[in-house]
Coordinates of C-alpha atoms in Angstrom, one line a residue:
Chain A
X223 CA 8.9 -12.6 26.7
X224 CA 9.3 -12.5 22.5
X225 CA 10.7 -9.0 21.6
X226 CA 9.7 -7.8 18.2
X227 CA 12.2 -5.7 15.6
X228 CA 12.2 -3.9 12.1
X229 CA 14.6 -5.4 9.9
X230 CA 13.7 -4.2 6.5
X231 CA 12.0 -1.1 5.3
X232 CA 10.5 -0.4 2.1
X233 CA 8.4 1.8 0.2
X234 CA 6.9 3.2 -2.9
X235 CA 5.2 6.7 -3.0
X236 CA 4.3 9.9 -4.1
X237 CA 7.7 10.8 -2.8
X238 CA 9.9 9.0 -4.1
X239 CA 10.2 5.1 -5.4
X240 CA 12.0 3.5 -2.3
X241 CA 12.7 4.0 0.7
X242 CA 15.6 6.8 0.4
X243 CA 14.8 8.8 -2.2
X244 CA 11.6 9.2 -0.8
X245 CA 13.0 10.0 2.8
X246 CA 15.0 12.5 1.2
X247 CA 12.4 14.6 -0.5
X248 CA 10.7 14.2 3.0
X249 CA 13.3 15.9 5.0
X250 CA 13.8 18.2 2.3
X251 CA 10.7 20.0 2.5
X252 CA 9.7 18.5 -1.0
X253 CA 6.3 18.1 -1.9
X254 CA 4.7 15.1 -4.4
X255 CA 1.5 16.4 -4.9
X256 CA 0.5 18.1 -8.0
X257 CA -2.5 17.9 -10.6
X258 CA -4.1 15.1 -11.9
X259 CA -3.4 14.5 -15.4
X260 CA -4.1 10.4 -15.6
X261 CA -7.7 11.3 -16.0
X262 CA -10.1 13.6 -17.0
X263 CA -10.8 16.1 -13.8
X264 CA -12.8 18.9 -14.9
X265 CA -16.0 18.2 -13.3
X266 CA -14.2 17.4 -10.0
X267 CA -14.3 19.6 -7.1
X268 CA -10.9 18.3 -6.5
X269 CA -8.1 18.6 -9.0
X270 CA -5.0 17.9 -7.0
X271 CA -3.2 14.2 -5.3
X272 CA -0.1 12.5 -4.8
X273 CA 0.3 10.5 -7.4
X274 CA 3.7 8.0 -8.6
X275 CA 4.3 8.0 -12.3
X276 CA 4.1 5.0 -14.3
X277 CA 8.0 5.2 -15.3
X278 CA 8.6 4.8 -11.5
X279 CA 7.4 1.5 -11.2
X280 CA 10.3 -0.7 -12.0
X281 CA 9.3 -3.5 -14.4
X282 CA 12.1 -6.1 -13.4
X283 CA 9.9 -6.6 -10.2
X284 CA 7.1 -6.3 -11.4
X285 CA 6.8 -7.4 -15.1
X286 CA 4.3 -5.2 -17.4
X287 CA 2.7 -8.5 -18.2
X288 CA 1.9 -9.3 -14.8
X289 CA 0.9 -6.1 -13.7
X290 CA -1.9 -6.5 -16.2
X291 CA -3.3 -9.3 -14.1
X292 CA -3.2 -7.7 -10.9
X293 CA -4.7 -4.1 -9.5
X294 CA -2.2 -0.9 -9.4
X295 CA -2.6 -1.5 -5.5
X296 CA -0.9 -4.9 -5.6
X297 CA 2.1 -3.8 -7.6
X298 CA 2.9 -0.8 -5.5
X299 CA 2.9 -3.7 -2.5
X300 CA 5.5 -6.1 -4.2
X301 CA 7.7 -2.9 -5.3
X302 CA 7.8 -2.1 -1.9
X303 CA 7.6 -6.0 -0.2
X304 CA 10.8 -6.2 -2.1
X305 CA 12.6 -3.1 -0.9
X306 CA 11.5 -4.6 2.3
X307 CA 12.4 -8.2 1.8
X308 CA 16.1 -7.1 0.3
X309 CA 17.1 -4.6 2.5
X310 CA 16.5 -7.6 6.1
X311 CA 19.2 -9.7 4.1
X312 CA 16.5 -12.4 4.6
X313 CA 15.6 -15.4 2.7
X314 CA 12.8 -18.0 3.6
X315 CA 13.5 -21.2 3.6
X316 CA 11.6 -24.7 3.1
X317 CA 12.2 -26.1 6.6
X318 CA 11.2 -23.1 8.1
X319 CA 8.7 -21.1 5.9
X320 CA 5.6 -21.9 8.1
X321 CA 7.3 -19.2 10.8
X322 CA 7.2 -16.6 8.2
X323 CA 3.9 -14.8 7.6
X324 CA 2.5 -11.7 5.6
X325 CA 0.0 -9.4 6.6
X326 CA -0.1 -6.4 3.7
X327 CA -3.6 -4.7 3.6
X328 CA -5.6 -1.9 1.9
X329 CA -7.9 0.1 2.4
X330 CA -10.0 -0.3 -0.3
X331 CA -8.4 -2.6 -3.1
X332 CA -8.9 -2.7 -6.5
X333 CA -11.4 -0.1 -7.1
X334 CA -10.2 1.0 -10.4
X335 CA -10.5 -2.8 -11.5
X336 CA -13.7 -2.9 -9.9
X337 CA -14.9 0.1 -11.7
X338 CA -13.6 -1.3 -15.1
X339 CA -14.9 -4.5 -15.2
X340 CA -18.3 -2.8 -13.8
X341 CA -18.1 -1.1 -17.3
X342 CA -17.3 -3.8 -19.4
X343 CA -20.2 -6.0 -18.2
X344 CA -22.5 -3.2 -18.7
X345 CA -21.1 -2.6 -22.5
X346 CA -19.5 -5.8 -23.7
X347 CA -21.7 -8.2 -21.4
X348 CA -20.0 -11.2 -19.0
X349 CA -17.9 -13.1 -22.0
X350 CA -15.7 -10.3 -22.2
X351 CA -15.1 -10.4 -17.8
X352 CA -11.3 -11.7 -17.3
X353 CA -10.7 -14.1 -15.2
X354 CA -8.2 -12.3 -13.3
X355 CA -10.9 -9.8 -12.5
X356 CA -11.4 -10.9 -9.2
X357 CA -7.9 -11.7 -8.2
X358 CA -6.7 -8.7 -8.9
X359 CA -8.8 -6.8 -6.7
X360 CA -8.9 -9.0 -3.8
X361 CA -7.4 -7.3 -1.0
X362 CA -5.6 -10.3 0.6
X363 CA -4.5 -11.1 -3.1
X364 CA -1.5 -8.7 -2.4
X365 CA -0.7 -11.1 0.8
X366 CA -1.0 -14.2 -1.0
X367 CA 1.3 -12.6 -4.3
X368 CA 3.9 -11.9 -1.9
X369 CA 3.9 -15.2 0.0
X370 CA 3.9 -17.0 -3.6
X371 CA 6.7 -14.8 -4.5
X372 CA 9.1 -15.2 -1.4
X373 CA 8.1 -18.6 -0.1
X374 CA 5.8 -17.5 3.1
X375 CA 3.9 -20.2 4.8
X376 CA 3.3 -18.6 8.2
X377 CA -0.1 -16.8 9.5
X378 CA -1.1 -15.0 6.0
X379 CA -4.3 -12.2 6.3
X380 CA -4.9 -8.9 5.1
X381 CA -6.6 -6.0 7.4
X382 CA -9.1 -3.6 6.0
X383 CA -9.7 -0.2 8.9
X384 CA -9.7 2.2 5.9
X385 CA -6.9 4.7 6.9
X386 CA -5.4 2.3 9.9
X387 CA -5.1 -0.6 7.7
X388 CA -1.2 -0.4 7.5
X389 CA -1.0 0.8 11.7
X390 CA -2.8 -2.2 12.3
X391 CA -1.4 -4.8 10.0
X392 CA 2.2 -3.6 11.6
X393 CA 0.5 -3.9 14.8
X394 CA -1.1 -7.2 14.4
X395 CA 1.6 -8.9 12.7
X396 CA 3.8 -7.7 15.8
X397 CA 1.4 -9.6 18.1
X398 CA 1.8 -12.4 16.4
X399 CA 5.3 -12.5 16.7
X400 CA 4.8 -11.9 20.2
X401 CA 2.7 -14.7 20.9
X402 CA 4.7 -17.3 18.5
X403 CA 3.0 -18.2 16.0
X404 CA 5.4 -16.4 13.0
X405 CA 9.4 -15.6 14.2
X406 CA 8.8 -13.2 11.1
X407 CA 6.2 -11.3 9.3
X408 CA 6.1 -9.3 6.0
X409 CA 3.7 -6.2 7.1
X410 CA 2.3 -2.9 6.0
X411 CA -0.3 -1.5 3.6
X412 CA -0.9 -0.8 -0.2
X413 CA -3.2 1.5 -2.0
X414 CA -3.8 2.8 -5.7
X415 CA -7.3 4.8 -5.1
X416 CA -6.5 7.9 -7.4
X417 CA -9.2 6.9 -10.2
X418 CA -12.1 8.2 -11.0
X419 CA -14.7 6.4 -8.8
X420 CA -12.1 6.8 -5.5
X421 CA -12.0 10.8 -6.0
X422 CA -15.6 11.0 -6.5
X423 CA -16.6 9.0 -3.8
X424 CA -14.3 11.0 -1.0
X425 CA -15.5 14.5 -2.8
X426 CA -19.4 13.3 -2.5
X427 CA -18.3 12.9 1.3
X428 CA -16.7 16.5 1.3
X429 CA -13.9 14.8 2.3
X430 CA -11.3 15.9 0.0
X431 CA -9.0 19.5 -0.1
X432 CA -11.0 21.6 -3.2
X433 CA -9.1 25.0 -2.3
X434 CA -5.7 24.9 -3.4
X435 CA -6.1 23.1 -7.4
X436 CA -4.5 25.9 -8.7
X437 CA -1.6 25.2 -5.9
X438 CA -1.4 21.9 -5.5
X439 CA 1.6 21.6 -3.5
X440 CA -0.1 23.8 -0.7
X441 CA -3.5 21.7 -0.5
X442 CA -2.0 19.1 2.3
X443 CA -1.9 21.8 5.6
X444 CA -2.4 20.3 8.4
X445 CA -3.4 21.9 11.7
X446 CA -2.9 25.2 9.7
X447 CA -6.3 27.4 9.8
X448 CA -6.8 27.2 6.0
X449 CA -6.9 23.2 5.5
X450 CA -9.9 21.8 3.8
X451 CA -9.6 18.5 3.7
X452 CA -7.1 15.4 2.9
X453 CA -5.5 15.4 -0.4
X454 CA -5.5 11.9 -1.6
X455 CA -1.9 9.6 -2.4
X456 CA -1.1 6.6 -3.6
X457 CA 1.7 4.0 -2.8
X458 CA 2.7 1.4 -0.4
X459 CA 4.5 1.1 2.8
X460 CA 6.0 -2.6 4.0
X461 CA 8.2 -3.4 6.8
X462 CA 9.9 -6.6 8.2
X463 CA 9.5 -7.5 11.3
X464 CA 10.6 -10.0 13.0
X465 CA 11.2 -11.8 17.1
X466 CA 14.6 -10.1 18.5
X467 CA 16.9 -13.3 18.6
X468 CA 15.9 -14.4 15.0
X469 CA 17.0 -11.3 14.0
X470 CA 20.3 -11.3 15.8
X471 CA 21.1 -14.9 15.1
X472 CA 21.6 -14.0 11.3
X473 CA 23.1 -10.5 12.3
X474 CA 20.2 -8.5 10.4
X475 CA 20.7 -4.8 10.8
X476 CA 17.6 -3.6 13.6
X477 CA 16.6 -0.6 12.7
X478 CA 14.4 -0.3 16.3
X479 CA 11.9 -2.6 18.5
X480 CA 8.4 -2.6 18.0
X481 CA 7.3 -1.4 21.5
X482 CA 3.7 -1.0 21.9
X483 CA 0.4 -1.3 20.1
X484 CA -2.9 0.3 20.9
X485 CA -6.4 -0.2 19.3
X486 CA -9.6 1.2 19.7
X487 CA -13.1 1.5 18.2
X488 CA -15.0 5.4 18.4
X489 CA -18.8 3.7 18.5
X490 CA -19.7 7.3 17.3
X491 CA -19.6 7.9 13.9
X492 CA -19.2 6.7 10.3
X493 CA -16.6 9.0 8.8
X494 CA -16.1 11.5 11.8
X495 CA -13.6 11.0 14.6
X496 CA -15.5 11.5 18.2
X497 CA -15.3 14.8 19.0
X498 CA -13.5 14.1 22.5
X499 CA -11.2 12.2 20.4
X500 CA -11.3 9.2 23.4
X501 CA -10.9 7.0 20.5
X502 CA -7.4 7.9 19.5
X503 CA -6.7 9.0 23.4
X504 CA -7.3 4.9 24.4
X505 CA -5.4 3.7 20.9
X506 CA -2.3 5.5 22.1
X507 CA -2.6 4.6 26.0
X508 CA -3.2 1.4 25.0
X509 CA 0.2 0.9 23.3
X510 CA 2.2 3.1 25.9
X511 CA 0.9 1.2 28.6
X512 CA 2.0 -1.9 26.7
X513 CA 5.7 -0.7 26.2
X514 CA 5.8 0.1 29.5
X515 CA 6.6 3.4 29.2
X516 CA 5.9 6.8 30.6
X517 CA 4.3 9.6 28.3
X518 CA 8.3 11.7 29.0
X519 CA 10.1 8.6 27.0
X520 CA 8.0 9.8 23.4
X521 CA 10.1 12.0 21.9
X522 CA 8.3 12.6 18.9
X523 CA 4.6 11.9 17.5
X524 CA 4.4 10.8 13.5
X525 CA 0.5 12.0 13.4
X526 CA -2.5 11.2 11.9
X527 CA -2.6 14.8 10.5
X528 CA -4.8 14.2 7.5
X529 CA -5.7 17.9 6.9
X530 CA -8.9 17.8 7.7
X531 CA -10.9 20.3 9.0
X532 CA -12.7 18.3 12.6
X533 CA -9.9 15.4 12.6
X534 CA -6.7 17.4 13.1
X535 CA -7.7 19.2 16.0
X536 CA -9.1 15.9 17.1
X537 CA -6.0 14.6 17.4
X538 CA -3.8 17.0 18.7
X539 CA -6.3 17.1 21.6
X540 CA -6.1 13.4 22.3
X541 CA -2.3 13.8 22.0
X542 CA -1.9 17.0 24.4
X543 CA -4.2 15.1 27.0
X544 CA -2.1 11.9 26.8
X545 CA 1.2 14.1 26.9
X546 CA 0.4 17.5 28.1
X547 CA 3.0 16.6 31.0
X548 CA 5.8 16.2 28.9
X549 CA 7.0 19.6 27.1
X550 CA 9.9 18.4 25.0
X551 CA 7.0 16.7 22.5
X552 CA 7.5 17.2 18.9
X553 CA 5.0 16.7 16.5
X554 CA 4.4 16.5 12.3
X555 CA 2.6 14.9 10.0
X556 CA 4.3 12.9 6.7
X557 CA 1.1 13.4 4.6
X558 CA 1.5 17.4 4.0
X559 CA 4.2 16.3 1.7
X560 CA 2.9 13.0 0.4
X561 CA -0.6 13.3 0.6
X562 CA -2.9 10.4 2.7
X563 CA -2.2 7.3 1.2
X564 CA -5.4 5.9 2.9
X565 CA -4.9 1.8 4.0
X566 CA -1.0 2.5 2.9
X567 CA -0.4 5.3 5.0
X568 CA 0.3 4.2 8.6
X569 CA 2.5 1.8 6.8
X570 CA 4.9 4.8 4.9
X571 CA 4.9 6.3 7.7
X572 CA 6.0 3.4 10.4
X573 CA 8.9 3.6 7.8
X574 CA 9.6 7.1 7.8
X575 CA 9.2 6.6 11.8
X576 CA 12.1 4.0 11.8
X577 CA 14.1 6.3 9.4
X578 CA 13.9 9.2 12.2
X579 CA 15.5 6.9 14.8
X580 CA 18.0 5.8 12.6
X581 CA 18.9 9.5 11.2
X582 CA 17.8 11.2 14.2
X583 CA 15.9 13.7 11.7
X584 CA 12.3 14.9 12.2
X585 CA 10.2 15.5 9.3
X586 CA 8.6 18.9 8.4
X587 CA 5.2 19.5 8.4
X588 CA 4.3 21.1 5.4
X589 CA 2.1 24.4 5.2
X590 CA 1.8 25.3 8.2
X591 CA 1.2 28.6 8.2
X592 CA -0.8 30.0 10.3
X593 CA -1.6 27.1 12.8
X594 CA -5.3 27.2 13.8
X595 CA -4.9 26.4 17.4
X596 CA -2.4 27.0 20.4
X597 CA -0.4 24.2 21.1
X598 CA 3.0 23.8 23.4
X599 CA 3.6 21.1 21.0
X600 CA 5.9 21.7 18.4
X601 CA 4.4 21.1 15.0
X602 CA 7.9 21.2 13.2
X603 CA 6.4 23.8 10.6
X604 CA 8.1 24.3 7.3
X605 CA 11.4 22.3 7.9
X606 CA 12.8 19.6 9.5
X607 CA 14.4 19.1 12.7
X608 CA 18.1 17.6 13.9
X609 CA 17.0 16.3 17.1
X610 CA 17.5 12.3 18.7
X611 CA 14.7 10.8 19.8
X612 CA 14.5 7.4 21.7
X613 CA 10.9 6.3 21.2
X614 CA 8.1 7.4 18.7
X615 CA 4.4 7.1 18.6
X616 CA 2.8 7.0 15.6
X617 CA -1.2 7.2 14.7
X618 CA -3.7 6.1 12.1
X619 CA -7.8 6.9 12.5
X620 CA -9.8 5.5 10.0
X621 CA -13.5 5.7 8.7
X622 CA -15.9 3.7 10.8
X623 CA -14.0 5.1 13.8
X624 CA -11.2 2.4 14.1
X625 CA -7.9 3.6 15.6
X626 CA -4.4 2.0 16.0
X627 CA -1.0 3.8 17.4
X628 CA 2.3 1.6 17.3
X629 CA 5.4 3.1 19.3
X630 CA 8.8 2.2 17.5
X631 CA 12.0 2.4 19.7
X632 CA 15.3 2.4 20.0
Chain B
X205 CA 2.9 -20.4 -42.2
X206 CA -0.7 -19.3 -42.5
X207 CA -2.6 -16.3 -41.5
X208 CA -4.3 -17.6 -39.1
X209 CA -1.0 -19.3 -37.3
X210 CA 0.5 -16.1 -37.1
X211 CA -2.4 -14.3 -35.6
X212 CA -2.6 -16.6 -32.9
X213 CA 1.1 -17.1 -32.0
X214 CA 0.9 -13.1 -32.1
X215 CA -1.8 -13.2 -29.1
X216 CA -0.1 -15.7 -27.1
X217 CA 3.2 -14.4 -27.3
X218 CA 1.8 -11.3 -26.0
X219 CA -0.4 -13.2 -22.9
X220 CA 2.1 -15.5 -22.0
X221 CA 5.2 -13.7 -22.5
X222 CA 7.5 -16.4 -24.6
X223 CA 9.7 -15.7 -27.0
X224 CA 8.2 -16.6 -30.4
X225 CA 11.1 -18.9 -31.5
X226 CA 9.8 -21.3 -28.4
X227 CA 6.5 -21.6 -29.6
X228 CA 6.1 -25.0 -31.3
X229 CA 2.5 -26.2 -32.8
X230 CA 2.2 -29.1 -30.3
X231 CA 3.5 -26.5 -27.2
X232 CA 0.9 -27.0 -25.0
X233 CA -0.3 -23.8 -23.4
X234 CA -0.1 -25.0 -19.7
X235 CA 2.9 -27.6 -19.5
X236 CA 5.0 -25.9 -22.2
X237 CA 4.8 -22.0 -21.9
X238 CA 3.7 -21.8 -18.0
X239 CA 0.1 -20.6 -18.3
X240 CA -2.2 -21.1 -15.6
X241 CA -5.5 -22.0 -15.7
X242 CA -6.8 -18.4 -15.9
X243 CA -3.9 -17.7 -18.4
X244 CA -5.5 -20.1 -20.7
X245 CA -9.5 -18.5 -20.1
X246 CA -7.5 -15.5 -20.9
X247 CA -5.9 -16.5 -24.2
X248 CA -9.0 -17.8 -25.3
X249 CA -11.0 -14.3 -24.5
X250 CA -8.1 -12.7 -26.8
X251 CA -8.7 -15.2 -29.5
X252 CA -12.3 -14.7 -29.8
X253 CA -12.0 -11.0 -30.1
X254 CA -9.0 -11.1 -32.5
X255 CA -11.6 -13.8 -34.9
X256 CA -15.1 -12.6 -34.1
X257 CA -16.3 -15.3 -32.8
X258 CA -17.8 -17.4 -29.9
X259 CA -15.8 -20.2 -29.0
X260 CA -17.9 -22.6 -26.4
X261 CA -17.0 -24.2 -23.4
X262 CA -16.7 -27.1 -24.0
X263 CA -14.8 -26.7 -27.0
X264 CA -12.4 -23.9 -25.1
X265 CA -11.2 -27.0 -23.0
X266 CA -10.1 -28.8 -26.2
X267 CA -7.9 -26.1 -27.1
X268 CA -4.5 -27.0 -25.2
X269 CA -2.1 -26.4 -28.0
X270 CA -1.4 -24.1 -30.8
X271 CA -2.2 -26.1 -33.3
X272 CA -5.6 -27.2 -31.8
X273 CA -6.0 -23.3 -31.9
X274 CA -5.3 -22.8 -35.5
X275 CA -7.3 -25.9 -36.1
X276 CA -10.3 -25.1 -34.6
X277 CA -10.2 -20.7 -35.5
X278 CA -9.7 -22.5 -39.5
X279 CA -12.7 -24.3 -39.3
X280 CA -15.1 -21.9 -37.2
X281 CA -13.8 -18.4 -37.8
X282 CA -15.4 -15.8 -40.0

């Protein structure tokens, strides 16, 4: 039986541009939403995201040249696919670069690139279309960048599950460990959605906080009774993983084992979580009954939690039905401090999951006030919490009612 | 150096990246300051807008070089 570990962490976000700086803010109660300024926001219902500056975005990995030729969404992957790739100590080479693979999704791609060139063949007509339109906005383009970059052969594909795209490229990519075919895989998600079209399109589906744009730092709240919807980020997540005695054979630091992974479809709804929330309930007993572990062995549940008004309370149902018998559970969500990074997010937050093994911290959740529900969970309000935990579950629930939990362990 | 030369070496140090001092007239775009395919679609784009003019096909795929560049922008440029 192949066991599966983390060996490299990275990440780019609203939080911070790698993988401690961000975890630091976390833990710190810091927030990294504020208002938009890139663009024009007047008419929008929504005023308020999680956004990375431009001087964050280190040029020496990712030239300004060639960030021209790909979408925002790609170079937020490489930034962090290089954290990532740097901090395992590994390096691909020829004889062997068919064992290692990449599997770095989105959610939605190059919209903004989309959008533009939309524009531009509408005003200028189809001689003025670069060629790199396409390419740039092609999902899988920021799996195939990386494996140009780092000299990849192995199994090489790119999920789209809107906000489980990183859960389940972690998850699949650990599968394939599993069952041989890679003894390595470059994994996670990437997303740059904070443009015009991607703000309007989640406000037409009243999807998106509109309450707090004169406070944007309180608009991410979830479980708290005045939440009003998900306040959008932007960033990338990316984690090495990679089959236990690869790992140890070239003394890589492990960071944990990838334990279990659970998937489900909701066959209810296009943007709404069933309301039983047997979806995320089967996504999670799927992956505990694969790590063969009992629901007293989590410790700790990095949630969902977009802030959401139905979804929250969706969840923590699914997770007090699933764990009600265990009354040490602790519970918070990364994205009242970061925002929801949609097809980027269960990828930051696998990250931030391995970080609380290794610091033995749990994260705050933000904003949470006045929670709207009863719960003998522990929602870790405000700050975070000293406390060693052996094994984590953490959750992603997308649109089209997709699910995916992966449980990280020591 | 004439007007023209300039302009174009202008556009393709700034889509390829090279330092100025590498670009020779006979540099081929491709071999000589590692464009790709879509580099050179791209560098073709930029000189039509910086001239004002259509450059076809068929001639696009003659252009390789600066100096086929110059040449041709001398001969069919406004």
């Amino acid at each position: 039986m192949r066991r599966v570990v983390v060996t490299g962490l990275g990440t780019i976000n609203p939080l911070g541009s790698n993988t401690l700086e961000s975890w630091d803010s976390l833990i710190n109660s810091k927030s990294g939403i504020s208002k938009i300024i890139k663009f024009g926001v007047d008419n929008y219902p929504c005023k308020i995201a999680g956004s990375i500056d431009d001087s964050k975005i280190d040029d020496k990995i990712v030239s300004s040249r060639d960030q021209r030729k790909i979408d925002r969404f790609i170079t937020l992957g490489l930034i962090a696919a290089d954290e990532a790739i740097n901090d395992s100590g590994f390096i691909s080479k020829d004889e062997s670069s068919f064992r290692y693979g990449v599997m770095v999704g989105s959610g939605i791609g190059g919209l903004d690139t989309i959008y533009k060139n939309s524009s531009i063949l509408d005003n200028h007509g189809i001689r003025k279309i670069s060629p790199f339109f396409i390419p740039s906005s092609l999902i899988n383009l920021l799996s195939g960048h990386i494996s140009i970059k780092y000299n990849l052969k192995g199994p090489n594909s790119s999920p789209v599950t809107a906000c489980a795209t990183g859960t389940h490229a972690i998850g699949d990519s650990f599968t394939i460990i599993k069952n041989n075919k890679a003894d390595l895989m470059v994994c996670g998600g990437a997303e740059a959605a904070i443009c015009p079209l991607g703000i309007s399109g989640f406000s037409a589906a009243r999807a998106l906080c509109d309450t707090f744009n004169e406070y944007p730092e309180k608009g991410s709240r979830p479980w708290d009774k005045d939440r009003s919807g998900f306040v959008m980020g932007e960033g990338a997540g990316v984690l090495v993983l990679e089959e236990y005695e690869h790992a140890r054979n070239r003394n890589a630091k492990i960071y944990g084992e990838v334990k279990g992974y659970g998937m489900s479809g909701d066959a209810f709804h296009i943007t709404k979580p069933s309301e039983d929330g047997n979806g995320g309930f089967r996504a999670m007993e799927m992956a505990l009954n694969e790590s063969k572990l009992n629901a007293e062995d989590i410790g700790y549940v990095n949630a969902h939690g977009t802030s959401t008004p139905v979804g929250d309370m969706i969840e923590l149902s699914a997770v007090e039905k699933l764990f009600g018998i265990n009354k040490n559970l602790l519970m918070s969500s990364n994205k009242s401090a970061m925002g929801h990074l949609l097809g980027a997010a269960g990828a930051v937050e696998a990250v931030f999951s391995l970080k609380s093994l290794e610091t033995k911290i749990l994260p705050p959740t933000l904003n949470l006030d006045n929670p709207s529900t009863e719960t003998s969970i522990n929602l870790i309000p405000h700050v975070s919490i000293s406390k060693k935990v052996t094994n984590i579950i953490s959750n992603s629930f997308g649109f089209g009612g997709t699910n995916a939990s992966l449980i990280f362990g020591h | 150096m004439s007007d023209i030369e300039e302009r174009v070496k202008k556009i393709v140090v700034e889509h390829l990246g090279v330092e100025e001092a590498k670009i020779q007239g006979d540099s081929k775009f491709i071999d000589d300051l590692g464009a790709d395919s879509l580099d050179t679609v791209e560098l073709v784009m930029a000189f039509e807008e910086e001239f004002g003019c259509e450059i076809p096909d068929d001639a696009a795929e003659k252009i390789v070089t600066l100096k086929d560049a110059v040449t041709y922008l001398t001969a069919n440029s406004n």
